[in-house]
Coordinates of C-alpha atoms and ligand atoms in Angstrom, one line a residue:
T1 CA 0.5 0.5 0.4
R2 CA 1.5 3.8 -0.7
T3 CA 2.0 6.3 1.3
P4 CA -0.7 8.5 2.0
V5 CA 0.9 12.1 -0.5
N6 CA 0.1 15.4 2.5
V7 CA -2.4 17.8 1.1
T8 CA -2.3 21.0 2.4
V9 CA -4.8 23.8 1.5
T10 CA -5.3 27.3 2.6
G11 CA -8.7 29.4 2.7
A12 CA -9.8 25.3 3.2
A13 CA -13.5 27.3 4.2
G14 CA -13.7 29.1 1.5
Q15 CA -15.8 28.6 -1.6
I16 CA -13.3 27.1 -3.7
G17 CA -11.7 24.8 -0.5
Y18 CA -15.8 23.5 -0.4
A19 CA -15.3 22.6 -4.3
L20 CA -11.6 21.2 -3.6
L21 CA -11.5 19.3 -0.5
F22 CA -14.0 17.2 -1.9
R23 CA -12.3 15.8 -5.3
I24 CA -9.2 15.8 -3.6
A25 CA -10.1 13.7 -1.5
S26 CA -11.6 11.4 -4.0
G27 CA -8.9 11.4 -5.4
H28 CA -9.0 13.5 -8.5
L29 CA -5.6 15.6 -8.1
L30 CA -3.5 12.6 -7.3
G31 CA -5.1 9.7 -8.9
S32 CA -7.4 6.5 -8.1
D33 CA -5.3 5.1 -6.4
V34 CA -3.0 7.8 -4.2
P35 CA -4.2 8.0 -0.5
V36 CA -3.8 11.2 0.9
K37 CA -4.0 13.2 4.5
L38 CA -5.7 16.7 4.5
R39 CA -3.7 19.7 6.3
L40 CA -6.4 22.5 6.4
L41 CA -5.0 25.9 7.6
E42 CA -7.3 28.6 8.1
I43 CA -7.8 32.2 9.8
P44 CA -9.0 31.5 13.8
Q45 CA -12.5 33.5 11.8
G46 CA -12.4 29.9 9.4
L47 CA -12.1 27.3 12.1
K48 CA -14.8 26.5 12.5
A49 CA -16.4 26.9 9.1
A50 CA -13.8 24.3 8.4
E51 CA -14.2 21.8 11.3
G52 CA -17.8 22.2 9.3
T53 CA -16.6 21.0 6.3
A54 CA -14.3 17.9 8.0
M55 CA -17.4 16.2 9.5
E56 CA -18.8 16.0 5.8
L57 CA -15.7 14.9 4.6
D58 CA -16.0 12.6 7.3
D59 CA -19.4 11.8 5.9
C60 CA -18.0 10.6 3.1
A61 CA -16.4 8.0 3.5
F62 CA -13.7 8.6 1.4
P63 CA -11.4 4.8 0.5
L64 CA -8.5 7.1 -0.2
L65 CA -8.7 10.2 2.7
R66 CA -6.8 8.7 5.4
G67 CA -7.0 12.2 7.7
I68 CA -7.2 15.5 8.6
E69 CA -6.0 18.3 10.2
I70 CA -7.4 21.7 10.9
T71 CA -4.5 24.3 12.3
D72 CA -3.8 28.8 11.7
D73 CA -1.0 27.7 12.2
P74 CA 1.3 27.9 9.2
D75 CA 4.0 26.1 10.8
V76 CA 2.1 22.9 11.5
A77 CA -0.5 23.1 8.4
F78 CA 3.0 22.5 6.0
D79 CA 4.7 19.8 8.3
G80 CA 5.4 17.6 5.7
A81 CA 3.1 18.8 2.9
N82 CA 4.0 17.3 -0.5
V83 CA 1.4 19.1 -2.0
A84 CA 0.1 22.7 -1.2
L85 CA -1.7 25.0 -2.3
L86 CA -2.2 28.1 -1.5
V87 CA -6.1 29.3 -2.0
G88 CA -7.0 32.0 0.8
A89 CA -5.7 35.1 0.1
R90 CA -6.4 38.8 0.9
P91 CA -9.4 40.3 -1.7
R92 CA -9.6 43.7 -3.3
T93 CA -12.6 45.3 -1.9
K94 CA -14.0 48.7 -2.7
G95 CA -11.4 52.6 -2.3
M96 CA -8.4 49.8 -2.0
E97 CA -5.4 50.6 -3.8
R98 CA -2.7 47.8 -6.1
G99 CA 0.4 48.6 -3.2
D100 CA -3.0 47.7 0.0
L101 CA -4.2 44.2 -2.2
L102 CA -0.1 44.0 -2.2
A103 CA 0.8 44.4 1.0
A104 CA -1.7 42.6 3.0
N105 CA -1.4 39.2 0.6
G106 CA 2.5 39.8 1.3
G107 CA 1.1 39.8 4.7
I108 CA 0.3 36.2 4.0
F109 CA 1.6 34.3 1.7
K110 CA 5.4 35.9 2.6
P111 CA 5.4 34.0 5.9
Q112 CA 3.1 30.9 3.8
G113 CA 6.1 30.4 2.6
K114 CA 8.4 30.3 4.8
A115 CA 6.6 28.0 6.3
I116 CA 7.3 25.8 3.1
N117 CA 11.0 27.1 2.9
D118 CA 11.5 25.4 7.0
H119 CA 8.7 22.1 7.7
A120 CA 7.5 21.0 4.0
A121 CA 9.0 17.7 2.1
D122 CA 11.6 17.7 0.3
D123 CA 9.4 16.8 -3.3
I124 CA 7.1 19.8 -2.3
K125 CA 4.6 21.1 -5.0
V126 CA 2.8 24.7 -4.4
L127 CA 0.4 25.8 -5.9
V128 CA -0.7 29.9 -5.6
V129 CA -4.7 30.7 -6.5
G130 CA -5.0 33.2 -4.3
N131 CA -5.0 36.7 -5.8
P132 CA -2.7 38.4 -7.4
A133 CA -2.3 34.7 -7.8
N134 CA 1.6 34.7 -9.7
T135 CA 3.0 37.6 -7.3
N136 CA 1.7 36.1 -4.4
A137 CA 3.6 33.1 -5.5
L138 CA 6.5 35.4 -6.4
I139 CA 6.2 36.6 -2.6
A140 CA 6.2 33.3 -1.4
R141 CA 8.7 31.7 -4.0
S142 CA 11.0 34.0 -2.5
A143 CA 10.8 33.6 1.5
A144 CA 11.5 29.9 0.6
P145 CA 15.1 29.9 -0.9
D146 CA 15.7 26.7 0.0
V147 CA 12.9 25.3 -2.0
P148 CA 13.8 25.0 -6.3
A149 CA 12.2 28.1 -7.3
E150 CA 9.9 25.5 -10.1
R151 CA 8.5 24.6 -8.0
F152 CA 5.6 27.5 -7.6
T153 CA 3.6 27.3 -9.7
A154 CA 0.1 29.8 -10.2
M155 CA -2.7 29.3 -11.5
T156 CA -3.4 29.6 -15.1
R157 CA -5.1 27.6 -15.7
L158 CA -9.0 28.2 -15.4
D159 CA -8.3 30.8 -17.9
H160 CA -6.8 27.9 -20.4
N161 CA -10.0 26.1 -19.8
R162 CA -12.3 29.4 -20.2
A163 CA -10.5 29.7 -23.5
I164 CA -10.7 25.7 -25.3
S165 CA -14.2 26.7 -24.2
Q166 CA -14.6 29.8 -26.1
L167 CA -12.6 28.0 -29.8
A168 CA -15.3 24.9 -28.8
A169 CA -18.2 26.7 -28.9
K170 CA -16.9 29.0 -31.8
T171 CA -15.4 25.8 -34.0
G172 CA -18.2 23.7 -32.7
A173 CA -15.2 21.6 -32.2
A174 CA -15.5 19.0 -29.1
V175 CA -12.8 20.5 -26.8
S176 CA -11.0 17.2 -26.2
D177 CA -10.4 18.2 -29.8
I178 CA -8.7 21.0 -28.9
K179 CA -4.8 20.9 -28.4
R180 CA -1.9 23.0 -27.5
L181 CA -4.0 26.1 -26.0
T182 CA -1.2 28.8 -24.6
I183 CA -2.5 31.5 -22.0
W184 CA 0.8 34.2 -21.5
G185 CA 1.3 36.5 -18.4
N186 CA -0.5 37.4 -15.6
H187 CA -3.6 35.9 -13.8
S188 CA -5.8 39.6 -14.6
A189 CA -7.2 41.1 -17.5
T190 CA -4.1 41.8 -19.5
Q191 CA -3.9 37.7 -19.8
Y192 CA -3.2 36.7 -23.4
P193 CA -4.7 33.5 -24.8
D194 CA -2.9 32.0 -28.2
I195 CA -5.0 29.9 -30.5
F196 CA -1.9 30.6 -33.2
H197 CA -0.2 27.1 -32.2
A198 CA -3.1 25.5 -31.5
E199 CA -4.6 22.5 -33.3
I200 CA -8.4 21.5 -33.1
A201 CA -8.8 18.4 -34.9
G202 CA -5.4 18.4 -35.6
K203 CA -5.7 21.2 -37.7
N204 CA -3.5 25.3 -37.2
A205 CA -7.0 27.4 -34.5
A206 CA -6.0 30.9 -35.6
E207 CA -6.3 29.2 -39.4
T208 CA -9.4 27.3 -39.1
V209 CA -10.7 30.6 -37.5
N210 CA -9.5 32.7 -40.0
D211 CA -11.6 35.5 -38.3
E212 CA -8.7 38.1 -37.1
T213 CA -11.8 40.3 -35.2
W214 CA -13.3 37.8 -33.5
L215 CA -9.9 37.2 -32.2
A216 CA -8.7 40.6 -30.9
D217 CA -12.8 42.1 -29.9
T218 CA -14.7 39.1 -28.4
F219 CA -12.0 35.5 -27.8
I220 CA -9.5 37.8 -26.0
P221 CA -11.9 39.8 -24.1
T222 CA -14.4 37.2 -22.9
V223 CA -11.9 34.7 -22.5
A224 CA -10.0 37.8 -19.9
K225 CA -12.7 39.6 -18.5
R226 CA -14.8 35.9 -17.9
G227 CA -14.0 35.9 -13.8
A228 CA -16.5 39.7 -13.4
A229 CA -18.6 38.0 -16.3
I230 CA -19.2 34.9 -13.5
I231 CA -19.8 37.5 -10.7
E232 CA -22.0 39.3 -12.6
A233 CA -24.0 35.6 -13.2
R234 CA -23.8 34.6 -9.9
G235 CA -22.9 36.7 -7.4
A236 CA -19.9 35.5 -7.2
S237 CA -17.1 34.8 -7.5
S238 CA -15.7 31.7 -9.5
A239 CA -15.3 28.6 -7.3
A240 CA -16.5 24.9 -8.6
S241 CA -14.4 26.0 -11.9
A242 CA -11.8 27.0 -9.9
A243 CA -11.0 24.3 -8.4
N244 CA -11.8 22.4 -10.9
A245 CA -9.0 24.2 -12.4
A246 CA -6.5 24.1 -9.5
I247 CA -7.3 20.1 -10.0
D248 CA -6.2 19.5 -13.4
H249 CA -3.0 22.0 -13.0
V250 CA -1.8 19.7 -9.9
Y251 CA -2.9 16.4 -12.4
T252 CA -1.0 17.3 -15.0
W253 CA 1.7 18.2 -13.3
V254 CA 1.9 15.0 -11.3
N255 CA 0.7 12.1 -13.7
G256 CA 1.8 14.2 -17.2
T257 CA 0.8 16.7 -20.3
A258 CA -0.3 14.1 -23.0
E259 CA 1.9 13.1 -26.2
G260 CA 2.0 16.4 -28.3
D261 CA -0.3 18.9 -26.2
W262 CA 0.9 21.2 -23.5
T263 CA -1.1 22.9 -20.6
S264 CA -0.6 26.2 -19.5
M265 CA 0.7 26.8 -16.5
G266 CA 2.0 29.9 -14.5
V267 CA 6.2 29.7 -13.8
V268 CA 8.5 30.7 -13.0
S269 CA 10.9 32.1 -16.3
D270 CA 14.3 31.1 -17.2
G271 CA 13.8 34.4 -19.9
S272 CA 12.0 32.4 -22.4
Y273 CA 10.5 34.3 -25.5
G274 CA 11.5 37.7 -24.1
V275 CA 10.0 37.2 -20.4
A276 CA 12.4 38.8 -17.8
E277 CA 13.4 35.9 -15.7
G278 CA 12.9 35.4 -11.9
L279 CA 8.9 36.7 -13.4
I280 CA 6.3 34.3 -12.3
S281 CA 4.4 34.2 -16.1
S282 CA 2.1 31.7 -17.6
F283 CA 3.7 30.0 -20.2
P284 CA 2.8 26.3 -22.8
V285 CA 4.5 23.7 -20.7
T286 CA 4.8 19.7 -21.4
T287 CA 4.7 18.1 -17.6
K288 CA 6.1 14.9 -17.2
G289 CA 7.9 12.5 -14.2
G290 CA 6.8 15.2 -12.1
A291 CA 8.8 17.8 -13.3
Y292 CA 7.4 20.9 -16.5
E293 CA 9.1 22.0 -18.6
I294 CA 9.1 25.4 -21.3
V295 CA 7.9 24.6 -24.6
Q296 CA 10.7 26.2 -26.8
G297 CA 10.5 27.2 -29.6
L298 CA 7.3 28.6 -30.6
E299 CA 7.3 31.5 -33.6
I300 CA 5.4 35.0 -31.5
N301 CA 4.3 36.6 -34.7
D302 CA 3.0 40.9 -33.7
F303 CA -0.3 40.2 -32.6
S304 CA 1.0 38.0 -29.9
R305 CA 4.3 40.0 -28.9
T306 CA 2.9 42.7 -28.4
R307 CA 0.6 41.2 -25.9
I308 CA 3.0 38.8 -24.2
D309 CA 4.6 42.2 -24.2
A310 CA 2.1 44.5 -22.2
S311 CA 0.4 41.4 -19.3
V312 CA 4.8 40.1 -18.2
K313 CA 5.3 44.0 -18.0
E314 CA 1.6 44.4 -15.7
L315 CA 4.1 41.5 -14.0
A316 CA 7.1 43.2 -14.1
D317 CA 5.8 46.8 -12.4
E318 CA 4.5 43.7 -9.3
R319 CA 7.2 43.2 -8.6
D320 CA 8.7 46.2 -8.9
A321 CA 5.6 47.2 -6.7
V322 CA 6.0 44.4 -3.8
R323 CA 9.8 45.0 -3.8
E324 CA 9.9 48.1 -2.9
L325 CA 7.3 47.3 -0.3
G326 CA 10.4 45.3 1.0
L327 CA 8.3 41.8 -0.5
I328 CA 10.5 40.0 -1.6
Ligands
NAX1 P1 -13.4 33.2 -0.5 O1 -13.0 34.3 0.5 O2 -14.6 32.2 -0.2 O3 -11.8 32.0 0.7 C1 -11.4 32.8 1.3 C2 -10.6 31.0 2.1 O4 -9.4 32.1 2.1 C3 -11.4 32.9 3.8 O5 -12.2 31.2 4.3 C4 -10.8 33.6 4.1 O6 -10.4 32.7 6.1 C5 -9.4 32.3 3.8 N1 -7.9 33.4 4.7 C6 -7.4 34.6 4.6 N2 -6.0 34.6 4.8 C7 -5.4 33.4 4.7 C8 -4.8 32.8 5.5 N3 -4.1 33.9 5.9 N4 -4.7 31.8 6.0 C9 -5.4 31.3 5.3 N5 -7.2 30.6 5.0 C10 -6.9 32.3 4.7 O7 -12.9 33.2 -1.8 P2 -12.8 31.7 -2.9 O8 -14.0 32.4 -3.8 O9 -12.3 31.1 -2.5 O10 -11.5 32.3 -3.8 C11 -10.1 32.1 -3.0 C12 -8.9 33.2 -3.7 O11 -8.7 32.6 -5.3 C13 -9.3 34.5 -4.2 O12 -7.9 35.2 -3.8 C14 -10.1 34.7 -6.2 O13 -9.6 35.9 -6.1 C15 -9.0 33.8 -5.6 N6 -9.4 33.4 -7.3 C16 -8.0 33.1 -8.1 C17 -8.4 32.3 -10.0 C18 -7.1 32.3 -10.7 O14 -7.9 31.1 -11.5 N7 -6.2 32.2 -10.1 C19 -9.5 31.7 -9.8 C20 -10.9 31.9 -8.6 C21 -10.5 33.0 -7.8 O15 -10.7 34.0 -8.4

């Protein structure tokens, strides 16, 4: 029998947490034969609700779930963690300046990064979901000098999945026929969903669509502003789809991308495609054996270049702002 994998989830009492935990416990995060132990990190006000969720998890009698621990202490939550899903974050509230938002999140992700550095297992893999996800990942990574930088990733898989779905709807293709879609840059309104290298049933997606107006005026803004559209419709931000994307991100990282396909992940830049080294930016990546590589050698046309550069500039500005605040 396999040793259980320790999975830490922060913000466990939140709405994404509620949609996420049951799927982790039922084997969707790592595989249907991998037992898991859950560690739930919450702030003191969230502990009681997390306990309620843990009661429901017990009531599912999941065969793979080997234990649940709930704490408000990051040192306890990340002790021996193999996978960490950093979901809890400080949302932007009315009248809040960007600097205040970055500072408030620095107060969360810096100590969590340090706790990961000091207590997590050697094979720790971190996914940051809480916004601003890329820069929160940068803050956590900077506080964890003993952990290889590539273990800190930010979630753009929801954007990736949204883009596939929009492209399928436009072309009448099945989502499973769409491959090699890429989200570049920041998980924000400046993100760039790129279909120039994507394939629909083996044919180039941009050539199949052959409609640059749709691309520029409909597809890109629909994907980039989907989060706001969900809030408008649902009266609450994306939760189940975000949890699903977090599951997809980690599952793909651990279990590998399909031959001939890739995925999108926010990962530390090695300077590829002119993205400044050290920024946590979304790239096309392939995964194998629990490791990932940025896809190399893609030709970037002018349409794409402008949009990648704009999103990367935003990431560089966020990095400069958190540097000024002493957070990295
Ligand atoms: P909720 O407000 O429902 O839940 C957040 C939870 O985090 C709360 O229970 C809160 O008590 C807890 N929390 C706050 N600070 C904490 C800390 N220091 N340690 C542990 N727990 C802490 O938000 P939810 O809808 O679940 O969203 C969570 C985050 O995901 C938000 O930052 C949101 O912006 C972000 N998202 C990111 C997405 C992405 O694609 N990267 C998409 C979905 C989502 O918007």
